[in-house]
Amino acid sequence: MSQTMQRYIDEAEQALLHTYNRYQVVFERGEGVHLYDMDGKKYLDFVSGIAVFALGYQNREYNDALKEQIDKIIHTSNYYYNIPAIEAAKSLKRISGMDRVFFTNSGAEAVEGAIKTARKYGFLKDGRTDHEIIAMEHSFHGRTMGALSVTGNRHYREPFEPMIGNIRFAQLNDLESVKEQITDKTCAILFETVQGEGGLYPATEEFMRGIRALCDERDILMILDEIQCGMGRTGEMFAWQRYGVKPDVMTTAKALGCGVPVGAFLMTEKVGAHSLTAGDHGTTYGGNPLACAAVCKVIELFEKENVLENVRTVGAYLEQCLDSVAADYGCVLTRRGAGLMQGLVFDRPVGDIISAAMDKGLVLINAGADIIRFVPPLVITKDHVDEMVDILRRSIDEVCGGKNG
Ligand SMILES: *Cc1c(COP(=O)(O)O)cnc(C)c1O
């Protein structure tokens, strides 16, 4: 590593709060599906900023749209209308089939909004102020207090207790475990359609349909967190769209703005008419013209560049390649995931394998200690997958000691 890059890393360690154990690299620019560090070293990117930069870096049309918007106006206020927010909301409605949109600045904030929506919906229904939400073990919904409260990872929650109250946990894909947690106070059931950080577990169709039926029966809101698995990642615009059931409320973020910080929570007309009203919720930045110009262009480019079709084709190929890696190595237990959101589960911590891959010019990320997660830009090709698998195999050879190791 050059002295200049090392100096920046040292300075970062002096200035930034130590909330991350960072890889020893400073990325300076991106081009397509590649990143370049300060020393000019090129990396194939299979992380895309954790499922964010779906269109790849330096998409000309995307960059131009942002530049154009900057020269018009970057921010107004939600007390006024702005054109990009209106267009972005229309586009989001069209691709999701939902009816009402609230723009946020992050995923966690979208989850906060969904929680408030559920509590207000319950409150208007029966006047109670002790409603409960059922969330799932191994889930991840963000780091703010509300989002953390519904995150099914005790280690993340414990130092910050007390959480917001009245959250119960069940198991994804275990309908009975959900039924056991239902009381007359339950106002919502919340889960990721495909669990991301928690280990790349897709919801089963049976579970999705079961939850939908349960929610309909009891007038409970079904809330799907599509922050990581949405925006094309599994080959549908939103992962729930392949199950034939529709949520009452959903969250999105990550790839929604492809790098510009923006999220949203969406709901059906029925929920919109019986939950948050004027004065109930707000944000200074949320839905500002710059963020929404990004959303508009991202959705337009997804359609123009047939991103979903690419995810289906290349996702299937990635699955097949990772399955053969899993078959070849004793230290790989299994593969899980959907589309271009895949995980390889190892019998050991994966940090050394990821570091070995970094040395060889491949960026990977973990999900939990023992899983390597693959969330590349959605515009990658089969050739990129081949290149990735070649480096991955050599990295596993190095750390696990060859095939059958
Ligand atoms: C990343 C993520 C969040 C949190 O989003 P932030 O923008 O980091 O606040 C919430 N839910 C899921 C499923 C995520 O993957």
Short mmCIF file of C-alpha atoms and ligand atoms in Angstrom, two decimals:
data_model
loop_
_atom_site.label_atom_id
_atom_site.label_comp_id
_atom_site.label_asym_id
_atom_site.label_seq_id
_atom_site.Cartn_x
_atom_site.Cartn_y
_atom_site.Cartn_z
CA MET A 1 0.00 0.00 0.00
CA SER A 2 1.28 3.51 -0.84
CA GLN A 3 2.24 5.84 1.98
CA THR A 4 -0.48 8.24 0.90
CA MET A 5 -3.18 5.62 1.26
CA GLN A 6 -1.78 4.50 4.60
CA ARG A 7 -1.79 8.12 5.79
CA TYR A 8 -5.47 8.53 4.92
CA ILE A 9 -6.32 5.33 6.76
CA ASP A 10 -4.39 6.54 9.83
CA GLU A 11 -6.20 9.86 9.68
CA ALA A 12 -9.55 8.09 9.41
CA GLU A 13 -8.73 6.13 12.55
CA GLN A 14 -8.00 9.43 14.32
CA ALA A 15 -11.13 11.24 13.16
CA LEU A 16 -13.97 8.78 12.67
CA LEU A 17 -15.81 7.05 15.47
CA HIS A 18 -14.74 3.42 15.70
CA THR A 19 -18.05 1.82 14.77
CA TYR A 20 -16.63 -0.23 11.88
CA ASN A 21 -13.68 -2.58 11.47
CA ARG A 22 -12.81 -1.38 8.00
CA TYR A 23 -10.89 -3.21 5.29
CA GLN A 24 -7.54 -1.50 4.72
CA VAL A 25 -8.39 0.24 1.48
CA VAL A 26 -9.48 3.70 0.36
CA PHE A 27 -11.69 3.53 -2.72
CA GLU A 28 -11.44 6.60 -4.87
CA ARG A 29 -13.57 6.00 -7.92
CA GLY A 30 -15.74 3.49 -9.73
CA GLU A 31 -16.31 2.55 -13.34
CA GLY A 32 -19.04 0.09 -14.33
CA VAL A 33 -18.69 -2.90 -12.00
CA HIS A 34 -15.15 -2.02 -10.94
CA LEU A 35 -13.72 0.04 -8.11
CA TYR A 36 -10.31 1.70 -8.00
CA ASP A 37 -8.38 2.43 -4.83
CA MET A 38 -6.14 5.46 -4.29
CA ASP A 39 -3.14 3.58 -5.68
CA GLY A 40 -4.99 2.84 -8.91
CA LYS A 41 -5.53 -0.86 -8.12
CA LYS A 42 -8.63 -2.25 -9.84
CA TYR A 43 -11.22 -4.41 -8.06
CA LEU A 44 -14.23 -6.35 -9.32
CA ASP A 45 -17.09 -5.24 -7.07
CA PHE A 46 -19.45 -7.93 -5.79
CA VAL A 47 -20.78 -5.74 -2.98
CA SER A 48 -21.97 -2.55 -4.73
CA GLY A 49 -21.88 -0.61 -1.48
CA ILE A 50 -24.06 -3.34 0.07
CA ALA A 51 -26.74 -3.76 -2.56
CA VAL A 52 -26.86 -0.06 -3.37
CA PHE A 53 -25.11 0.76 -6.64
CA ALA A 54 -27.33 -1.49 -8.79
CA LEU A 55 -26.67 0.30 -12.08
CA GLY A 56 -22.90 0.25 -11.71
CA TYR A 57 -20.64 3.25 -11.36
CA GLN A 58 -20.54 6.16 -13.79
CA ASN A 59 -23.80 5.45 -15.54
CA ARG A 60 -23.74 8.47 -17.82
CA GLU A 61 -27.50 9.13 -17.86
CA TYR A 62 -27.78 8.78 -14.09
CA ASN A 63 -24.88 11.16 -13.46
CA ASP A 64 -26.23 13.69 -15.95
CA ALA A 65 -29.70 13.60 -14.36
CA LEU A 66 -28.19 14.41 -10.97
CA LYS A 67 -26.01 17.19 -12.35
CA GLU A 68 -29.01 18.70 -14.12
CA GLN A 69 -31.05 18.61 -10.91
CA ILE A 70 -28.22 20.20 -8.91
CA ASP A 71 -28.27 23.13 -11.31
CA LYS A 72 -32.03 23.55 -10.78
CA ILE A 73 -32.59 22.98 -7.07
CA ILE A 74 -31.28 20.50 -4.51
CA HIS A 75 -33.63 21.08 -1.63
CA THR A 76 -36.89 22.81 -0.85
CA SER A 77 -39.08 21.55 1.98
CA ASN A 78 -41.96 19.14 2.33
CA TYR A 79 -44.17 22.18 2.96
CA TYR A 80 -44.04 22.74 -0.82
CA TYR A 81 -44.49 20.46 -3.81
CA ASN A 82 -41.54 19.60 -6.01
CA ILE A 83 -41.55 17.94 -9.43
CA PRO A 84 -38.97 15.16 -8.86
CA ALA A 85 -40.80 13.96 -5.71
CA ILE A 86 -44.11 13.81 -7.56
CA GLU A 87 -42.57 11.93 -10.49
CA ALA A 88 -40.65 9.59 -8.19
CA ALA A 89 -43.78 8.79 -6.17
CA LYS A 90 -45.71 8.04 -9.39
CA SER A 91 -42.93 5.73 -10.60
CA LEU A 92 -42.73 3.93 -7.27
CA LYS A 93 -46.48 3.42 -7.21
CA ARG A 94 -46.33 1.99 -10.72
CA ILE A 95 -43.55 -0.53 -10.04
CA SER A 96 -44.87 -1.59 -6.62
CA GLY A 97 -48.63 -1.48 -7.03
CA MET A 98 -48.81 0.33 -3.69
CA ASP A 99 -50.80 3.56 -3.36
CA ARG A 100 -49.09 6.01 -0.98
CA VAL A 101 -45.41 6.93 -0.65
CA PHE A 102 -43.42 8.68 2.08
CA PHE A 103 -39.77 9.40 1.22
CA THR A 104 -37.06 9.05 3.87
CA ASN A 105 -33.29 9.50 3.92
CA SER A 106 -32.36 5.95 4.85
CA GLY A 107 -33.62 2.43 5.31
CA ALA A 108 -33.85 2.67 9.08
CA GLU A 109 -36.05 5.74 8.77
CA ALA A 110 -38.33 3.89 6.38
CA VAL A 111 -38.70 1.16 9.01
CA GLU A 112 -39.44 3.80 11.66
CA GLY A 113 -42.19 5.15 9.42
CA ALA A 114 -43.64 1.70 8.92
CA ILE A 115 -43.70 1.12 12.69
CA LYS A 116 -45.44 4.44 13.30
CA THR A 117 -47.93 3.63 10.56
CA ALA A 118 -48.76 0.31 12.21
CA ARG A 119 -49.17 1.79 15.67
CA LYS A 120 -51.38 4.61 14.40
CA TYR A 121 -53.47 2.15 12.38
CA GLY A 122 -54.02 0.11 15.52
CA PHE A 123 -54.72 3.20 17.60
CA LEU A 124 -57.41 4.44 15.20
CA LYS A 125 -58.97 0.99 15.19
CA ASP A 126 -59.42 0.42 18.93
CA GLY A 127 -57.97 3.44 20.79
CA ARG A 128 -55.41 1.29 22.60
CA THR A 129 -51.86 2.50 23.22
CA ASP A 130 -50.27 -0.87 23.94
CA HIS A 131 -50.12 -2.44 20.48
CA GLU A 132 -47.60 -5.13 19.68
CA ILE A 133 -45.52 -5.83 16.60
CA ILE A 134 -44.24 -9.29 15.70
CA ALA A 135 -40.79 -9.33 14.07
CA MET A 136 -38.46 -12.23 13.19
CA GLU A 137 -35.33 -13.67 14.76
CA HIS A 138 -32.19 -13.09 12.62
CA SER A 139 -33.81 -10.08 11.00
CA PHE A 140 -32.08 -6.78 10.36
CA HIS A 141 -34.00 -3.52 10.06
CA GLY A 142 -31.48 -0.79 10.88
CA ARG A 143 -29.75 0.95 13.76
CA THR A 144 -32.12 3.65 15.01
CA MET A 145 -34.00 2.83 18.21
CA GLY A 146 -37.26 1.75 16.57
CA ALA A 147 -35.59 -0.21 13.78
CA LEU A 148 -33.22 -1.77 16.30
CA SER A 149 -36.14 -2.80 18.47
CA VAL A 150 -37.52 -4.99 15.68
CA THR A 151 -34.09 -6.36 14.71
CA GLY A 152 -33.79 -10.01 15.73
CA ASN A 153 -30.21 -9.91 16.94
CA ARG A 154 -29.76 -9.72 20.70
CA HIS A 155 -26.14 -8.53 20.43
CA TYR A 156 -27.14 -5.47 18.44
CA ARG A 157 -29.94 -4.59 20.88
CA GLU A 158 -28.65 -5.35 24.35
CA PRO A 159 -26.31 -2.39 25.04
CA PHE A 160 -29.04 0.02 24.03
CA GLU A 161 -31.95 -1.30 26.03
CA PRO A 162 -34.63 -0.50 26.85
CA MET A 163 -35.94 -0.89 23.32
CA ILE A 164 -39.30 0.51 22.24
CA GLY A 165 -41.75 -1.81 23.94
CA ASN A 166 -44.18 -4.47 22.82
CA ILE A 167 -42.09 -6.23 20.20
CA ARG A 168 -42.36 -10.02 20.02
CA PHE A 169 -40.11 -12.29 17.99
CA ALA A 170 -41.01 -15.32 15.91
CA GLN A 171 -39.13 -17.46 13.37
CA LEU A 172 -39.15 -16.71 9.64
CA ASN A 173 -40.82 -19.54 7.70
CA ASP A 174 -42.43 -20.95 10.84
CA LEU A 175 -46.05 -19.89 10.73
CA GLU A 176 -46.85 -21.61 14.03
CA SER A 177 -44.17 -19.56 15.81
CA VAL A 178 -45.90 -16.41 14.55
CA LYS A 179 -49.34 -17.61 15.60
CA GLU A 180 -47.97 -18.25 19.09
CA GLN A 181 -47.02 -14.59 19.41
CA ILE A 182 -50.33 -13.13 18.24
CA THR A 183 -52.50 -11.44 20.86
CA ASP A 184 -55.44 -9.05 20.66
CA LYS A 185 -52.84 -6.26 20.78
CA THR A 186 -50.95 -7.30 17.64
CA CYS A 187 -51.04 -4.50 15.05
CA ALA A 188 -48.39 -5.70 12.59
CA ILE A 189 -46.17 -8.55 11.45
CA LEU A 190 -42.89 -7.33 10.01
CA PHE A 191 -40.21 -9.22 8.10
CA GLU A 192 -37.75 -9.09 5.23
CA THR A 193 -38.98 -10.99 2.17
CA VAL A 194 -35.41 -12.27 1.90
CA GLN A 195 -33.39 -11.88 5.10
CA GLY A 196 -30.13 -10.11 4.25
CA GLU A 197 -27.69 -9.55 7.12
CA GLY A 198 -29.28 -12.45 9.01
CA GLY A 199 -28.11 -15.04 6.52
CA LEU A 200 -29.76 -14.80 3.06
CA TYR A 201 -32.94 -16.69 3.95
CA PRO A 202 -35.82 -16.22 1.46
CA ALA A 203 -39.33 -16.42 2.89
CA THR A 204 -41.17 -19.51 1.67
CA GLU A 205 -44.33 -19.11 -0.39
CA GLU A 206 -46.23 -21.03 2.27
CA PHE A 207 -45.08 -18.58 4.95
CA MET A 208 -45.94 -15.53 2.83
CA ARG A 209 -49.42 -16.83 2.08
CA GLY A 210 -49.93 -17.92 5.67
CA ILE A 211 -49.00 -14.50 7.05
CA ARG A 212 -51.24 -12.79 4.51
CA ALA A 213 -54.19 -14.95 5.53
CA LEU A 214 -53.48 -14.38 9.21
CA CYS A 215 -53.28 -10.62 8.72
CA ASP A 216 -56.51 -10.54 6.70
CA GLU A 217 -58.33 -12.60 9.27
CA ARG A 218 -57.34 -10.35 12.16
CA ASP A 219 -56.92 -6.94 10.48
CA ILE A 220 -53.20 -6.95 11.24
CA LEU A 221 -50.80 -5.11 8.92
CA MET A 222 -48.34 -7.19 6.91
CA ILE A 223 -45.16 -5.12 6.62
CA LEU A 224 -42.38 -6.26 4.29
CA ASP A 225 -38.89 -4.83 4.54
CA GLU A 226 -37.62 -4.74 0.95
CA ILE A 227 -34.68 -2.48 1.67
CA GLN A 228 -32.07 -5.01 0.59
CA CYS A 229 -34.02 -7.59 -1.42
CA GLY A 230 -36.13 -5.04 -3.34
CA MET A 231 -35.33 -2.88 -6.36
CA GLY A 232 -34.67 -5.74 -8.72
CA ARG A 233 -32.23 -7.74 -6.61
CA THR A 234 -34.14 -11.04 -6.84
CA GLY A 235 -35.34 -10.61 -10.43
CA GLU A 236 -38.62 -8.92 -9.53
CA MET A 237 -38.85 -5.21 -8.86
CA PHE A 238 -39.76 -6.18 -5.30
CA ALA A 239 -39.10 -9.66 -3.96
CA TRP A 240 -42.68 -10.14 -2.72
CA GLN A 241 -44.02 -9.80 -6.27
CA ARG A 242 -43.22 -13.41 -7.14
CA TYR A 243 -45.35 -14.85 -4.31
CA GLY A 244 -48.80 -13.70 -5.38
CA VAL A 245 -49.40 -11.86 -2.11
CA LYS A 246 -49.20 -8.14 -1.45
CA PRO A 247 -48.13 -6.41 1.79
CA ASP A 248 -50.09 -3.61 3.43
CA VAL A 249 -46.93 -1.61 4.05
CA MET A 250 -43.45 -1.98 2.58
CA THR A 251 -40.08 -0.32 2.96
CA THR A 252 -37.41 0.31 0.33
CA ALA A 253 -34.03 2.08 0.30
CA LYS A 254 -30.51 0.87 -0.65
CA ALA A 255 -30.72 0.61 -4.49
CA LEU A 256 -33.67 3.00 -4.67
CA GLY A 257 -31.39 5.98 -5.29
CA CYS A 258 -28.33 3.97 -6.36
CA GLY A 259 -26.03 5.92 -4.05
CA VAL A 260 -27.98 9.07 -3.28
CA PRO A 261 -29.32 8.55 0.26
CA VAL A 262 -33.04 7.90 -0.10
CA GLY A 263 -35.58 5.42 1.18
CA ALA A 264 -39.35 5.20 1.33
CA PHE A 265 -42.20 3.47 3.02
CA LEU A 266 -45.27 2.71 0.97
CA MET A 267 -48.75 1.56 1.83
CA THR A 268 -52.09 0.67 0.34
CA GLU A 269 -54.85 3.24 0.06
CA LYS A 270 -56.70 1.58 2.92
CA VAL A 271 -53.77 1.92 5.30
CA GLY A 272 -53.02 5.43 4.05
CA ALA A 273 -56.56 6.50 4.85
CA HIS A 274 -56.42 5.01 8.36
CA SER A 275 -52.98 5.86 9.73
CA LEU A 276 -50.61 8.82 9.46
CA THR A 277 -52.16 12.22 8.80
CA ALA A 278 -50.94 15.82 8.77
CA GLY A 279 -48.73 16.46 11.79
CA ASP A 280 -48.05 12.76 12.49
CA HIS A 281 -44.77 12.38 10.68
CA GLY A 282 -42.20 14.48 8.86
CA THR A 283 -38.64 14.91 7.66
CA THR A 284 -36.57 17.88 6.53
CA TYR A 285 -34.59 16.19 3.78
CA GLY A 286 -36.82 13.25 2.92
CA GLY A 287 -37.99 13.35 -0.68
CA ASN A 288 -35.87 16.31 -1.62
CA PRO A 289 -35.51 17.10 -5.33
CA LEU A 290 -31.97 15.71 -5.67
CA ALA A 291 -32.81 12.39 -4.03
CA CYS A 292 -36.03 12.07 -6.01
CA ALA A 293 -34.33 12.93 -9.30
CA ALA A 294 -32.12 9.93 -8.57
CA VAL A 295 -35.15 7.71 -7.86
CA CYS A 296 -36.86 8.75 -11.12
CA LYS A 297 -33.77 8.07 -13.20
CA VAL A 298 -33.00 4.77 -11.46
CA ILE A 299 -36.48 3.41 -12.18
CA GLU A 300 -36.36 4.69 -15.76
CA LEU A 301 -32.96 3.05 -16.34
CA PHE A 302 -34.05 -0.23 -14.75
CA GLU A 303 -36.76 -0.44 -17.38
CA LYS A 304 -34.75 0.88 -20.30
CA GLU A 305 -31.77 -1.39 -19.63
CA ASN A 306 -33.87 -4.50 -18.87
CA VAL A 307 -32.22 -4.88 -15.49
CA LEU A 308 -34.73 -7.45 -14.23
CA GLU A 309 -34.06 -9.72 -17.19
CA ASN A 310 -30.33 -9.48 -16.57
CA VAL A 311 -30.80 -10.33 -12.88
CA ARG A 312 -32.82 -13.43 -13.79
CA THR A 313 -30.26 -14.70 -16.30
CA VAL A 314 -27.06 -13.81 -14.47
CA GLY A 315 -28.61 -14.62 -11.08
CA ALA A 316 -29.38 -18.16 -12.22
CA TYR A 317 -25.84 -18.48 -13.51
CA LEU A 318 -24.36 -17.16 -10.26
CA GLU A 319 -26.45 -19.69 -8.32
CA GLN A 320 -25.17 -22.52 -10.48
CA CYS A 321 -21.53 -21.40 -10.12
CA LEU A 322 -21.79 -21.01 -6.35
CA ASP A 323 -23.46 -24.41 -6.07
CA SER A 324 -20.48 -25.97 -7.77
CA VAL A 325 -18.12 -24.11 -5.42
CA ALA A 326 -20.17 -25.46 -2.51
CA ALA A 327 -19.91 -28.98 -3.97
CA ASP A 328 -16.14 -28.72 -4.47
CA TYR A 329 -15.10 -27.49 -1.04
CA GLY A 330 -15.58 -29.21 2.27
CA CYS A 331 -15.35 -25.88 4.12
CA VAL A 332 -18.43 -24.58 2.23
CA LEU A 333 -21.61 -25.91 3.79
CA THR A 334 -24.26 -24.56 1.45
CA ARG A 335 -25.50 -21.76 -0.79
CA ARG A 336 -28.62 -19.72 -0.10
CA GLY A 337 -30.37 -16.71 -1.55
CA ALA A 338 -32.35 -15.45 -4.51
CA GLY A 339 -31.28 -13.80 -7.77
CA LEU A 340 -28.26 -11.55 -7.29
CA MET A 341 -28.52 -11.79 -3.51
CA GLN A 342 -26.63 -14.93 -2.61
CA GLY A 343 -24.67 -16.31 0.31
CA LEU A 344 -22.10 -19.06 0.70
CA VAL A 345 -22.18 -20.56 4.17
CA PHE A 346 -18.79 -21.70 5.52
CA ASP A 347 -17.83 -23.88 8.46
CA ARG A 348 -15.61 -21.07 9.76
CA PRO A 349 -15.36 -17.26 9.89
CA VAL A 350 -14.95 -15.83 6.39
CA GLY A 351 -12.85 -12.73 7.15
CA ASP A 352 -9.58 -14.29 5.89
CA ILE A 353 -11.18 -15.45 2.65
CA ILE A 354 -12.59 -11.98 2.00
CA SER A 355 -9.17 -10.43 2.71
CA ALA A 356 -7.48 -12.91 0.35
CA ALA A 357 -10.01 -11.96 -2.34
CA MET A 358 -9.35 -8.25 -1.75
CA ASP A 359 -5.62 -8.87 -2.34
CA LYS A 360 -6.54 -10.47 -5.67
CA GLY A 361 -8.79 -7.60 -6.72
CA LEU A 362 -12.25 -8.83 -5.72
CA VAL A 363 -14.51 -7.04 -3.25
CA LEU A 364 -16.78 -9.31 -1.19
CA ILE A 365 -18.67 -8.80 2.06
CA ASN A 366 -19.84 -11.07 4.84
CA ALA A 367 -23.30 -11.55 6.34
CA GLY A 368 -22.71 -12.65 9.90
CA ALA A 369 -19.35 -14.25 10.70
CA ASP A 370 -19.56 -17.38 8.55
CA ILE A 371 -21.30 -16.29 5.35
CA ILE A 372 -19.88 -14.58 2.28
CA ARG A 373 -22.57 -12.45 0.71
CA PHE A 374 -22.76 -11.69 -3.01
CA VAL A 375 -24.72 -8.54 -3.83
CA PRO A 376 -23.09 -7.24 -7.04
CA PRO A 377 -24.32 -4.42 -9.26
CA LEU A 378 -27.39 -5.72 -11.11
CA VAL A 379 -25.73 -5.02 -14.47
CA ILE A 380 -22.96 -7.63 -14.09
CA THR A 381 -22.47 -10.21 -16.83
CA LYS A 382 -21.72 -13.94 -16.81
CA ASP A 383 -18.10 -13.10 -17.62
CA HIS A 384 -17.90 -11.08 -14.42
CA VAL A 385 -19.31 -14.05 -12.52
CA ASP A 386 -16.63 -16.32 -14.06
CA GLU A 387 -13.94 -13.84 -13.07
CA MET A 388 -15.35 -13.61 -9.55
CA VAL A 389 -15.58 -17.39 -9.11
CA ASP A 390 -11.99 -17.84 -10.28
CA ILE A 391 -10.69 -15.41 -7.63
CA LEU A 392 -13.05 -16.85 -5.02
CA ARG A 393 -11.78 -20.38 -5.61
CA ARG A 394 -8.16 -19.29 -5.35
CA SER A 395 -8.96 -17.40 -2.14
CA ILE A 396 -10.69 -20.43 -0.61
CA ASP A 397 -7.75 -22.63 -1.70
CA GLU A 398 -5.42 -20.32 0.16
CA VAL A 399 -7.41 -20.18 3.39
CA CYS A 400 -9.09 -23.60 3.56
CA GLY A 401 -6.23 -25.52 1.92
CA GLY A 402 -7.59 -26.60 -1.43
CA LYS A 403 -10.58 -28.62 -2.58
CA ASN A 404 -12.20 -30.85 -0.01
CA GLY A 405 -10.40 -28.73 2.56
C1 LIG B 1 -29.68 -2.00 5.21
C2 LIG B 1 -30.98 -2.41 5.73
C3 LIG B 1 -31.74 -1.59 6.58
C4 LIG B 1 -31.23 -0.28 7.11
O1 LIG B 1 -30.99 0.66 6.10
P1 LIG B 1 -30.05 1.94 6.43
O2 LIG B 1 -30.13 2.76 5.19
O3 LIG B 1 -28.68 1.42 6.72
O4 LIG B 1 -30.63 2.62 7.61
C5 LIG B 1 -33.00 -2.02 6.95
N1 LIG B 1 -33.49 -3.19 6.52
C6 LIG B 1 -32.80 -4.02 5.71
C7 LIG B 1 -33.41 -5.30 5.25
C8 LIG B 1 -31.51 -3.66 5.30
O5 LIG B 1 -30.81 -4.49 4.52
#
